Coordinates of C-alpha atoms in Angstrom, one line a residue:
X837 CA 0.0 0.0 0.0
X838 CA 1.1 3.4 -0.8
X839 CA 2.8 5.6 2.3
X840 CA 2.9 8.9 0.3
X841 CA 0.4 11.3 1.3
X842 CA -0.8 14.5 -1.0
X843 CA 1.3 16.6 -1.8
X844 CA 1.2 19.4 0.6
X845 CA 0.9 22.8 0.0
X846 CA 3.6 24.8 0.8
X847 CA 4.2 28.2 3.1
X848 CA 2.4 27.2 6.2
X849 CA 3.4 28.5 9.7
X850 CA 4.9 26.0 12.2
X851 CA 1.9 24.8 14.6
X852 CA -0.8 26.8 12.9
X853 CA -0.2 25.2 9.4
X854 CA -2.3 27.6 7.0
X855 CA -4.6 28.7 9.8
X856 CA -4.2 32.5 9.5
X857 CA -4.5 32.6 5.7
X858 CA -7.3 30.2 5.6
X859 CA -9.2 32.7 8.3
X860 CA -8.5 35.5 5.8
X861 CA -9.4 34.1 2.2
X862 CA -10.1 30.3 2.0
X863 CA -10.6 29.9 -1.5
X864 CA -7.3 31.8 -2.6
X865 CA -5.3 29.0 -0.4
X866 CA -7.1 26.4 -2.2
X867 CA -6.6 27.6 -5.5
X868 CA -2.8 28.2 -4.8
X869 CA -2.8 24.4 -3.8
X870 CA -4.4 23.7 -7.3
X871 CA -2.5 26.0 -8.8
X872 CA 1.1 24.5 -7.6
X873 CA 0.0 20.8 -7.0
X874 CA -3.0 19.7 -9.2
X875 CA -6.3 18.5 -8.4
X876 CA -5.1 16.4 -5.4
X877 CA -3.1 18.3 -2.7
X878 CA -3.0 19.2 1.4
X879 CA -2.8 21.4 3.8
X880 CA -2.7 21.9 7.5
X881 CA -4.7 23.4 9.8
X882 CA -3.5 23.6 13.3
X883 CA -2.2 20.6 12.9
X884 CA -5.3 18.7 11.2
X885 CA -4.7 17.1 7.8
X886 CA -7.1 18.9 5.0
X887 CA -6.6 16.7 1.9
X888 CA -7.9 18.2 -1.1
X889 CA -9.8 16.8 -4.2
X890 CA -10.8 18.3 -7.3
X891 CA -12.7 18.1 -10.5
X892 CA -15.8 15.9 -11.5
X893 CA -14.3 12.1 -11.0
X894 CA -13.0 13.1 -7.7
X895 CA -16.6 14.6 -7.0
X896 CA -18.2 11.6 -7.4
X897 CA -16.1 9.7 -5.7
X898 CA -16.3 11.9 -2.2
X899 CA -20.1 11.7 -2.8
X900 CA -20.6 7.7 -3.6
X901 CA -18.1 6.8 -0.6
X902 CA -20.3 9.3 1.6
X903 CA -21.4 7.0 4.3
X904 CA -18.8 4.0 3.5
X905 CA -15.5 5.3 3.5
X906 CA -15.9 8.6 4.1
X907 CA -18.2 10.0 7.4
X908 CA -20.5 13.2 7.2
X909 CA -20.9 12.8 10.9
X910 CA -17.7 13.3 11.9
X911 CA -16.7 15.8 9.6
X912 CA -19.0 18.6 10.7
X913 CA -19.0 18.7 14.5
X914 CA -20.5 22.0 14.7
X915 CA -24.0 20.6 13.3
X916 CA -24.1 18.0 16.1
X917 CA -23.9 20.9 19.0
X918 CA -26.4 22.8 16.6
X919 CA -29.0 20.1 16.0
X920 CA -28.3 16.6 17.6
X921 CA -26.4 13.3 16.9
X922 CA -29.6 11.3 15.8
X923 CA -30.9 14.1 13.5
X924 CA -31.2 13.7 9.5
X925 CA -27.6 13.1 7.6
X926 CA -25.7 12.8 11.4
X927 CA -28.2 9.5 12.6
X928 CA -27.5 6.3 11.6
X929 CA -28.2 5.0 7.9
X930 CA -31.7 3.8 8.7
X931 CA -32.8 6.7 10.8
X932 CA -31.9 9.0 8.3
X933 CA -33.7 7.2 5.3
X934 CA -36.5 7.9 7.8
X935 CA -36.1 11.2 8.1
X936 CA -35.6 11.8 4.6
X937 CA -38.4 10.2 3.4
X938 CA -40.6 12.7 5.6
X939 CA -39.5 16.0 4.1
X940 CA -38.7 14.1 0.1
X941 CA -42.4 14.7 -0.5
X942 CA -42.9 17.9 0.1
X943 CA -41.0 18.9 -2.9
X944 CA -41.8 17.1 -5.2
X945 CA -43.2 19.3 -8.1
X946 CA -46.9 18.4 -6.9
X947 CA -46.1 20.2 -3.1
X948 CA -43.9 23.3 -4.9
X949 CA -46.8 24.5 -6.7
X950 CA -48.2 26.0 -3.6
X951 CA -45.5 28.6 -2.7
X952 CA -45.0 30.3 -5.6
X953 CA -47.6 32.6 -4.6
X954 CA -46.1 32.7 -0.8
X955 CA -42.8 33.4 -2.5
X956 CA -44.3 36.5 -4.9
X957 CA -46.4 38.0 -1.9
X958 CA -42.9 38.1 0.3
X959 CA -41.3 39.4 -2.8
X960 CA -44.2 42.3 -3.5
X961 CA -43.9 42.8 -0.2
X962 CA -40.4 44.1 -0.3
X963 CA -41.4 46.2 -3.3
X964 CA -43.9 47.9 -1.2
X965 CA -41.1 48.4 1.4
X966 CA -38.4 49.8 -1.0
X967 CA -41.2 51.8 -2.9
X968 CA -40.3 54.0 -6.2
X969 CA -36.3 54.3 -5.8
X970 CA -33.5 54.7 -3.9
X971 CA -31.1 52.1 -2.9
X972 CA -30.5 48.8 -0.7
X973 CA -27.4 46.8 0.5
X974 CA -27.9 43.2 -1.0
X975 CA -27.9 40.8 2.1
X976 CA -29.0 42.8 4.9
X977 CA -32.7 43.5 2.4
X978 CA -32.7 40.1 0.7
X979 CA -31.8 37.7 3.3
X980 CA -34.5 38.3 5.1
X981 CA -36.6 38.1 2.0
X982 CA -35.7 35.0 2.2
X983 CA -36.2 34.2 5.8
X984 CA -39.7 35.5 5.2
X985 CA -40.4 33.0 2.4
X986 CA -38.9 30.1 4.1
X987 CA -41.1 31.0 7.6
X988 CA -44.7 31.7 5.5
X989 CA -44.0 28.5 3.4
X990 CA -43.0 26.1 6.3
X991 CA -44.8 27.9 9.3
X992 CA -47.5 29.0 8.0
X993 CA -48.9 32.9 7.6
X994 CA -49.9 33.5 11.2
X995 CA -46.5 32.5 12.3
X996 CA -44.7 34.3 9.7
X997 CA -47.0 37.7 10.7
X998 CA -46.8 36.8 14.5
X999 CA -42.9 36.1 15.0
X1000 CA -41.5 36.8 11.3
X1001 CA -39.0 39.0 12.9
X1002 CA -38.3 37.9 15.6
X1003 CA -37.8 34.7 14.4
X1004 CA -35.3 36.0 12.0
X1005 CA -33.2 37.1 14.2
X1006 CA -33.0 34.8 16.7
X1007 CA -31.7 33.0 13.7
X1008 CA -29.0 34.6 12.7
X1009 CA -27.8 34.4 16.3
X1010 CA -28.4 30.2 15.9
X1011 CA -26.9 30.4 12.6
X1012 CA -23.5 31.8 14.2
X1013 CA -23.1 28.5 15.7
X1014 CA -21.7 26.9 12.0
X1015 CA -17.9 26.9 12.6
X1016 CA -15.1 24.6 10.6
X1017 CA -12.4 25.7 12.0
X1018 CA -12.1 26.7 16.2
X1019 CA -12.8 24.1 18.8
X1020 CA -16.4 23.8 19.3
X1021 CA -15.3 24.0 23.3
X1022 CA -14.1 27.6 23.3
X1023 CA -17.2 29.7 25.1
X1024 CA -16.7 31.8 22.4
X1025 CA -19.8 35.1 21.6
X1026 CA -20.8 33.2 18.6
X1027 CA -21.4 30.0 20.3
X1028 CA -22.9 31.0 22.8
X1029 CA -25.3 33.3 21.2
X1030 CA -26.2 30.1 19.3
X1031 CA -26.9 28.0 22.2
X1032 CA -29.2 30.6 23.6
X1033 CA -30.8 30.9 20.6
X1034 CA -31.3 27.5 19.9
X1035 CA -33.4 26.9 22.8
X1036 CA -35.6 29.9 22.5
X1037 CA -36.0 28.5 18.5
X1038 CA -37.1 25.5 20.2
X1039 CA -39.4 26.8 22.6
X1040 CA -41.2 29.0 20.3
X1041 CA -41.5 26.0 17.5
X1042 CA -42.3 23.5 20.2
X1043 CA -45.5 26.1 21.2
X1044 CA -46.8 26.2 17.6
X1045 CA -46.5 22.2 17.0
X1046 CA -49.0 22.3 20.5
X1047 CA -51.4 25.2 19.0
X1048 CA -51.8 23.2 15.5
X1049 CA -52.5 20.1 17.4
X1050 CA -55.0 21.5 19.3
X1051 CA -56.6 23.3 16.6
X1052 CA -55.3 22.0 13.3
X1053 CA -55.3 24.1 10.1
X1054 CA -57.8 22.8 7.4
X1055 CA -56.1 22.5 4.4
X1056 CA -53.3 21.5 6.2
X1057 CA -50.4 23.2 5.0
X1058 CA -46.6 22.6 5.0
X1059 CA -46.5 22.7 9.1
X1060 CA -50.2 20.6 10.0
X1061 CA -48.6 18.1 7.2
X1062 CA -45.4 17.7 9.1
X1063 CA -47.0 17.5 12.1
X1064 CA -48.8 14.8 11.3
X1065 CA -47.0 12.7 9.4
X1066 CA -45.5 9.3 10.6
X1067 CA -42.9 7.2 9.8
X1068 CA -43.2 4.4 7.3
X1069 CA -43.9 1.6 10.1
X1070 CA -46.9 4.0 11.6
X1071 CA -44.8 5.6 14.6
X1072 CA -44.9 9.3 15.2
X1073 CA -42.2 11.2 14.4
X1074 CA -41.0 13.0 17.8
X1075 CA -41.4 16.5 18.3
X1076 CA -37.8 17.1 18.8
X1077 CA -37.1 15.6 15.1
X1078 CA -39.8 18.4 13.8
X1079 CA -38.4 20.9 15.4
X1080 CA -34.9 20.2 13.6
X1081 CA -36.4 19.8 10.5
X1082 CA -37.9 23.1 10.9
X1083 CA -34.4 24.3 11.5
X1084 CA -32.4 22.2 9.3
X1085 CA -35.1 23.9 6.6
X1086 CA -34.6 27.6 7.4
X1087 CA -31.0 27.2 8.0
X1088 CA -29.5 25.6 5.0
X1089 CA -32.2 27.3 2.6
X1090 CA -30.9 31.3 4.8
X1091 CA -27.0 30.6 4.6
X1092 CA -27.4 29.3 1.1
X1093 CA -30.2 30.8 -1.2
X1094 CA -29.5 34.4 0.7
X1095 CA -26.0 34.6 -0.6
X1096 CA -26.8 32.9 -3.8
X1097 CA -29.7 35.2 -4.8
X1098 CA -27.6 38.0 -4.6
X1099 CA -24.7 37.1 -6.3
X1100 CA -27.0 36.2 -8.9
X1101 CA -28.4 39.8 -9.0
X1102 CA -25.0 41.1 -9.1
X1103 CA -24.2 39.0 -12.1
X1104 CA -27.3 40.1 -14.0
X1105 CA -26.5 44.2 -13.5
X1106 CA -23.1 43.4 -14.2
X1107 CA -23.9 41.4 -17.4
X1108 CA -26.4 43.5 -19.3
X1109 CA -26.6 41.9 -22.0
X1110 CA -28.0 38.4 -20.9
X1111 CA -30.3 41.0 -17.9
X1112 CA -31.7 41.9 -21.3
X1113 CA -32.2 37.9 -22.2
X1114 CA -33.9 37.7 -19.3
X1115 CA -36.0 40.5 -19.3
X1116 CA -37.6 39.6 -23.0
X1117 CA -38.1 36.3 -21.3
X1118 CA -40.1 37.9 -18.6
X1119 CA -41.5 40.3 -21.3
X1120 CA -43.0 36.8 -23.2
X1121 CA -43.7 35.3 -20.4
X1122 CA -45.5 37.6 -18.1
X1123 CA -45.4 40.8 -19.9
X1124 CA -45.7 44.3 -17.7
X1125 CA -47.3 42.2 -14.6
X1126 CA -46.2 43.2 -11.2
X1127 CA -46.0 39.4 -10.1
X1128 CA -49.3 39.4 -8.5
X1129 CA -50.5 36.9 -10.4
X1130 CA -46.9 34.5 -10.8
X1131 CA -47.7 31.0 -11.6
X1132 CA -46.1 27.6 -11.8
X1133 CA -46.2 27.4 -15.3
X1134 CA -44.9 30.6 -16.3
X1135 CA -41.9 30.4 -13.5
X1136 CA -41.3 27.1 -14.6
X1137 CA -41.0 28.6 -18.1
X1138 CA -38.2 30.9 -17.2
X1139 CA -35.7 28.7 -19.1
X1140 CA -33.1 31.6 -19.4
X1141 CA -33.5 32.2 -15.6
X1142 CA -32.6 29.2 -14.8
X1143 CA -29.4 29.0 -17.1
X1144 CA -28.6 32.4 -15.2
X1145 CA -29.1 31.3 -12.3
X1146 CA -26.7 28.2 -12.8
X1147 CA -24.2 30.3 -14.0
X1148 CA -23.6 31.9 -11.0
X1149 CA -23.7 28.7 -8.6
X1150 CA -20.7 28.2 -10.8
X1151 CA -18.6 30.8 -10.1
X1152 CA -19.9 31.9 -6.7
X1153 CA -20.7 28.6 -4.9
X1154 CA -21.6 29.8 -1.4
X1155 CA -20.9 26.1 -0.2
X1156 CA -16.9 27.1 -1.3
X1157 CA -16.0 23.7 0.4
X1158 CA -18.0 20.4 1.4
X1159 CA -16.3 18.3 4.1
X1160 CA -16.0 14.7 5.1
X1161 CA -13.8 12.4 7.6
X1162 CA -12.3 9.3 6.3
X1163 CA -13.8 6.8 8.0
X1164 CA -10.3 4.2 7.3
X1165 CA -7.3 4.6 5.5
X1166 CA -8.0 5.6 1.9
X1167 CA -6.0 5.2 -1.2
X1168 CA -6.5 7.6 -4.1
X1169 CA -4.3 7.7 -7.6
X1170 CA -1.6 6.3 -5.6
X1171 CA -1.8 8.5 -2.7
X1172 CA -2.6 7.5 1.0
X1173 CA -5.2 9.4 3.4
X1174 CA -5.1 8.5 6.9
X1175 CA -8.1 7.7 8.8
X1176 CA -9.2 10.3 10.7
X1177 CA -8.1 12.9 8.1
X1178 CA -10.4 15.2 6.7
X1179 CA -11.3 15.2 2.6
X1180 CA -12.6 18.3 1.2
X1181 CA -14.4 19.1 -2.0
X1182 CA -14.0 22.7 -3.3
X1183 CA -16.5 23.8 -5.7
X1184 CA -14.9 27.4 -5.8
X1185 CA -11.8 26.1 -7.3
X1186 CA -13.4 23.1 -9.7
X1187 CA -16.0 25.2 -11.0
X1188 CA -13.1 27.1 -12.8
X1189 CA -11.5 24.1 -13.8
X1190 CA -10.8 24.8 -17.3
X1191 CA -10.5 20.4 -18.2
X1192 CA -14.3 21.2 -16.7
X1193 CA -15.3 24.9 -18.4
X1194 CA -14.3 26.8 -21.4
X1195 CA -13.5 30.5 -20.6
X1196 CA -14.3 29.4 -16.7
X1197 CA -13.9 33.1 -15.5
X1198 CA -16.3 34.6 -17.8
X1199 CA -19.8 34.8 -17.4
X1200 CA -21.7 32.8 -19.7
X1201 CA -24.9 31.0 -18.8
X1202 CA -25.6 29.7 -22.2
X1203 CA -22.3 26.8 -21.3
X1204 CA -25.4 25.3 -19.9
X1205 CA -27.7 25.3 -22.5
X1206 CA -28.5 21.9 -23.9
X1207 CA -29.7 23.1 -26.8
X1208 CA -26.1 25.4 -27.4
X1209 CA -23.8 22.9 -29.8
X1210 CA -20.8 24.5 -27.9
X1211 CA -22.3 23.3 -24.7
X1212 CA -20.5 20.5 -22.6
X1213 CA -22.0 19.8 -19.5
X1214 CA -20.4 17.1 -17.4
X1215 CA -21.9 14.9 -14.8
X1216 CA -21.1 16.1 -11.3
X1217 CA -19.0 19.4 -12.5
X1218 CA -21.4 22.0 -10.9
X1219 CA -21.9 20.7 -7.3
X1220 CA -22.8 23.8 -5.6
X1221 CA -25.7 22.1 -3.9
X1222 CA -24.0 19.1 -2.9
X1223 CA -24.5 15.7 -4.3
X1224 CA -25.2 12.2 -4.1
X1225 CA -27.5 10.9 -1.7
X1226 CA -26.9 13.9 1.0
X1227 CA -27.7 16.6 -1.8
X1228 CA -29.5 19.6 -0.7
X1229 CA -33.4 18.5 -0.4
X1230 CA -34.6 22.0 -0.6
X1231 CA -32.5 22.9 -4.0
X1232 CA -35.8 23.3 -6.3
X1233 CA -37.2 25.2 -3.8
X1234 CA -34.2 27.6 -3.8
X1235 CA -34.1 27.8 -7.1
X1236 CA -37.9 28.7 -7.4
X1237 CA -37.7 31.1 -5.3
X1238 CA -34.5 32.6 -6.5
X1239 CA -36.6 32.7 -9.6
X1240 CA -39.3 34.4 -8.3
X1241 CA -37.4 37.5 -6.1
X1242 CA -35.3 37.9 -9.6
X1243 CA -38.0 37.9 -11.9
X1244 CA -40.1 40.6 -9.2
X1245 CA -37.3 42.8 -9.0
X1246 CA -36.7 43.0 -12.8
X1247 CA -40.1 43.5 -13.3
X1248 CA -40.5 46.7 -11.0
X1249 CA -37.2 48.2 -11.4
X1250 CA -34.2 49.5 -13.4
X1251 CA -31.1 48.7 -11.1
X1252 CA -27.4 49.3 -11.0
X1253 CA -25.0 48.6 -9.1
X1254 CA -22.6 50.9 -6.4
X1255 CA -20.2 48.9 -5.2
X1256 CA -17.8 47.2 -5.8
X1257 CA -18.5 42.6 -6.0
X1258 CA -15.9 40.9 -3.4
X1259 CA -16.5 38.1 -1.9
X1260 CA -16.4 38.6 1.9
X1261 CA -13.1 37.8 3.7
X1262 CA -12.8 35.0 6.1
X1263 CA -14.0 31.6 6.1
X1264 CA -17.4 31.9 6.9
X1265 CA -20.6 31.9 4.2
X1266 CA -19.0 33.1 0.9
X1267 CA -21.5 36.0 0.5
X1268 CA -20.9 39.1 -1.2
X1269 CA -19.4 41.4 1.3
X1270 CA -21.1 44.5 2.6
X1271 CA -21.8 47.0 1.4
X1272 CA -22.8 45.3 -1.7
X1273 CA -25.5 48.4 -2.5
X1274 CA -28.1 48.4 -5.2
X1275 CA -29.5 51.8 -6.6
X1276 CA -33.1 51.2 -8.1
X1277 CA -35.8 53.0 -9.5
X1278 CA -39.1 52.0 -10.6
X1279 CA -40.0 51.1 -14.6
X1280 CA -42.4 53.1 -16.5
X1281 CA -44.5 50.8 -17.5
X1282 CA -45.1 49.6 -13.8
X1283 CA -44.8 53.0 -12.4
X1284 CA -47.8 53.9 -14.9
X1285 CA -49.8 51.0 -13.6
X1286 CA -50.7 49.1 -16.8
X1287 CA -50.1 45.3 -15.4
X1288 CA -50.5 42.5 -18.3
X1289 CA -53.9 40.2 -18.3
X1290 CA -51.6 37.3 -17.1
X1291 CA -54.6 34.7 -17.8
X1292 CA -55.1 35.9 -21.1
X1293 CA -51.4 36.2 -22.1
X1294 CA -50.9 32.6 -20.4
X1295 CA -54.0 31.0 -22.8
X1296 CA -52.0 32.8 -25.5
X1297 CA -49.0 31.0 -25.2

């Protein structure tokens, strides 16, 4: 068996490794690794072995040997103290089938047709906030956009109108608990702003599973489903397991689709010509319609959007890295990884892989057009959301609703941007950094109040 580990990346301190410049700017130490060593390299991080893999064949192998050689559990310690050791992808194999079989469902394309109304009354809502112009800082005005959608679609309207707020920030204080890098054990603000958090979250969600059963919503929506849904073998499902599903939903979907929605913003008012693609795509679609009257069909229809919005998981994954622990000693094109080590994917370096994408630092949705000759999409090359059996559940449900905030904004307002595009600096989520500012002002043709008959130009289609 081989004894020669990755190659390691070189210009790391003595005890810290590359600790201090993987606080400042993750993603430019792994693409110096790729740059210098190739799609297999290491580094160290306070004395923990990182071993690095990149590109498609090496994607698909970290994601088949999820669960077998390589362990989720033990790779992301943080979602333990967050959540708990017998929840979703952390339990054991046939616990989390369980689990996952409860939330699979509910989207499916049958369950998603039901918030794209939520998700255009949260968006018009935010119209109505930012009225005819002026300007707003990206995450700070869409993130909780999204918090909004995620809490109307999964709670329910009374909770979202009750404790939307409140809600939202208690979650950003439990979201502060994701951390890769310091020991969990260090009572540091963030954690323990999390823990407090936490059990409030809990509290509050454990007092709305009690009201609904007591006096249960007909139609049921998302919530009164979940609530009373059982396990495949007719046992309940514990209230503590609904309450981290709950969670587990508004967490990933906030640190995810908050960060991606705006990048993908940013791309479009960088790129004007392919924001003009889109808009005459909108213009067919829905014509001069607010997006009172958004559909399933015609957001479904927004082909281009969804190239767009593909595009930009490509170059600005906000998952920058996906861990795992080998679970025993691994051997991989010669090379040995110890057990215990940890294996990293990083989507922010093989998304600009040029063996993966033409041109990979310029801005092209139409790469993932099947209908583009040129076009050469490869199987696990854009893993932004993850994949395999642990990828994202919610993804069409971010994209949807990425769709629907875009297409609302376009539709109301002429935008530009202020600022300069960075990526924030450290290693938490790879958002845009603030200020990221948007300056808006309202379109004519909505500003004159002539909104499209959207049945009649749907029966015309």
């Amino acid at each position: 068996m081989s004894t020669a580990t990755l190659p390691a990346l070189e210009g790391g301190a003595p005890l810290i490794g590359h600790l201090a410049q993987f606080f400042r700017d993750p993603v430019a130490v792994l693409k110096r690794g790729y740059a210098t060593k190739g799609s297999l390299f290491s580094f160290k991080l306070a004395g923990r072995r990182m071993n690095v893999m990149l590109g498609p064949e090496n994607n698909k192998f970290f994601f088949e040997e999820t669960d077998k050689l390589l362990s989720i559990r033990e790779s992301m310690p943080f979602f333990l103290k967050m959540f708990s050791p017998d929840f979703y992808s952390f339990a054991e194999m046939e616990e989390y089938l369980r689990q996952r079989a409860i939330i699979m469902p509910r989207f499916k394309a049958a369950s998603m047709k039901q918030y794209v109304g939520i998700m255009a009354e949260e968006c018009l809502s935010l119209v109505e906030r930012l009225g005819d112009e002026g300007s707003f800082d990206m995450i700070p005005t869409l993130g909780p956009v999204v918090m909004d959608i995620a809490a109307h679609s999964f709670m329910g309207r009374e909770f979202h109108q009750k404790l939307g707020h409140e809600f939202f920030d208690l979650f950003r204080d439990f979201s502060a608990g994701m951390e890769f890098v310091l020991p969990l054990w260090l009572p540091t603000s963030k954690q323990i702003r999390s823990q407090r958090a936490k059990k409030k979250l809990h509290a509050i969600l454990q007092g709305w599973i009690d009201k609904r059963r007591a006096a249960p919503l007909d139609p049921p929506d998302f919530f009164q489903d979940l609530i009373g849904t059982r396990y495949p073998d007719g046992t309940a499902v514990p209230d503590e397991t609904i309450r981290h599903l709950i969670l587990l939903l508004v967490w990933a979907g906030h640190e995810t689709t908050a960060g991606q929605v705006s990048w993908a913003l940013a791309d479009l008012l960088q790129n004007p010509g392919y924001q003009q693609v889109v808009r005459e795509e909108l213009a067919a679609g829905i014509g001069d319609g607010d997006g009172s009257n958004l559909n399933w069909e015609q957001t479904l229809a927004l082909t281009k959007m969804d190239l767009a919005l593909r595009e930009t998981e490509r170059l600005h994954p906000v998952a920058y890295i996906l861990s795992r622990k080998a679970s025993t000693e691994i051997v991989r094109e010669g090379y040995r990884i110890a057990k215990g080590d940890f294996v990293l994917l990083a989507p922010s370096v093989t998304h600009r892989m040029t063996e993966n994408f033409h041109h990979p630092d310029a801005y092209d949705p139409e790469r993932f057009n099947p209908d583009n000759p040129d076009a050469r999409i490869e199987s696990n090359s854009l893993v932004g959301f993850g994949g395999g059996m642990h990828r994202c559940a919610g993804v069409n449900f971010a994209r949807l609703e990425m769709k629907v905030l875009l297409a609302v904004l376009l539709q109301h307002y002429d935008m530009e941007l202020l600022d300069e595009v960075r990526p924030i600096a450290g290693a938490g989520t790879y958002w845009p950094a603030q200020p990221c500012r948007v300056r808006y002002r309202k379109r004519a043709a909505v500003r004159a109040g002539r909104p499209a008959d959207v049945p009649a130009l749907v029966a015309s289609i």
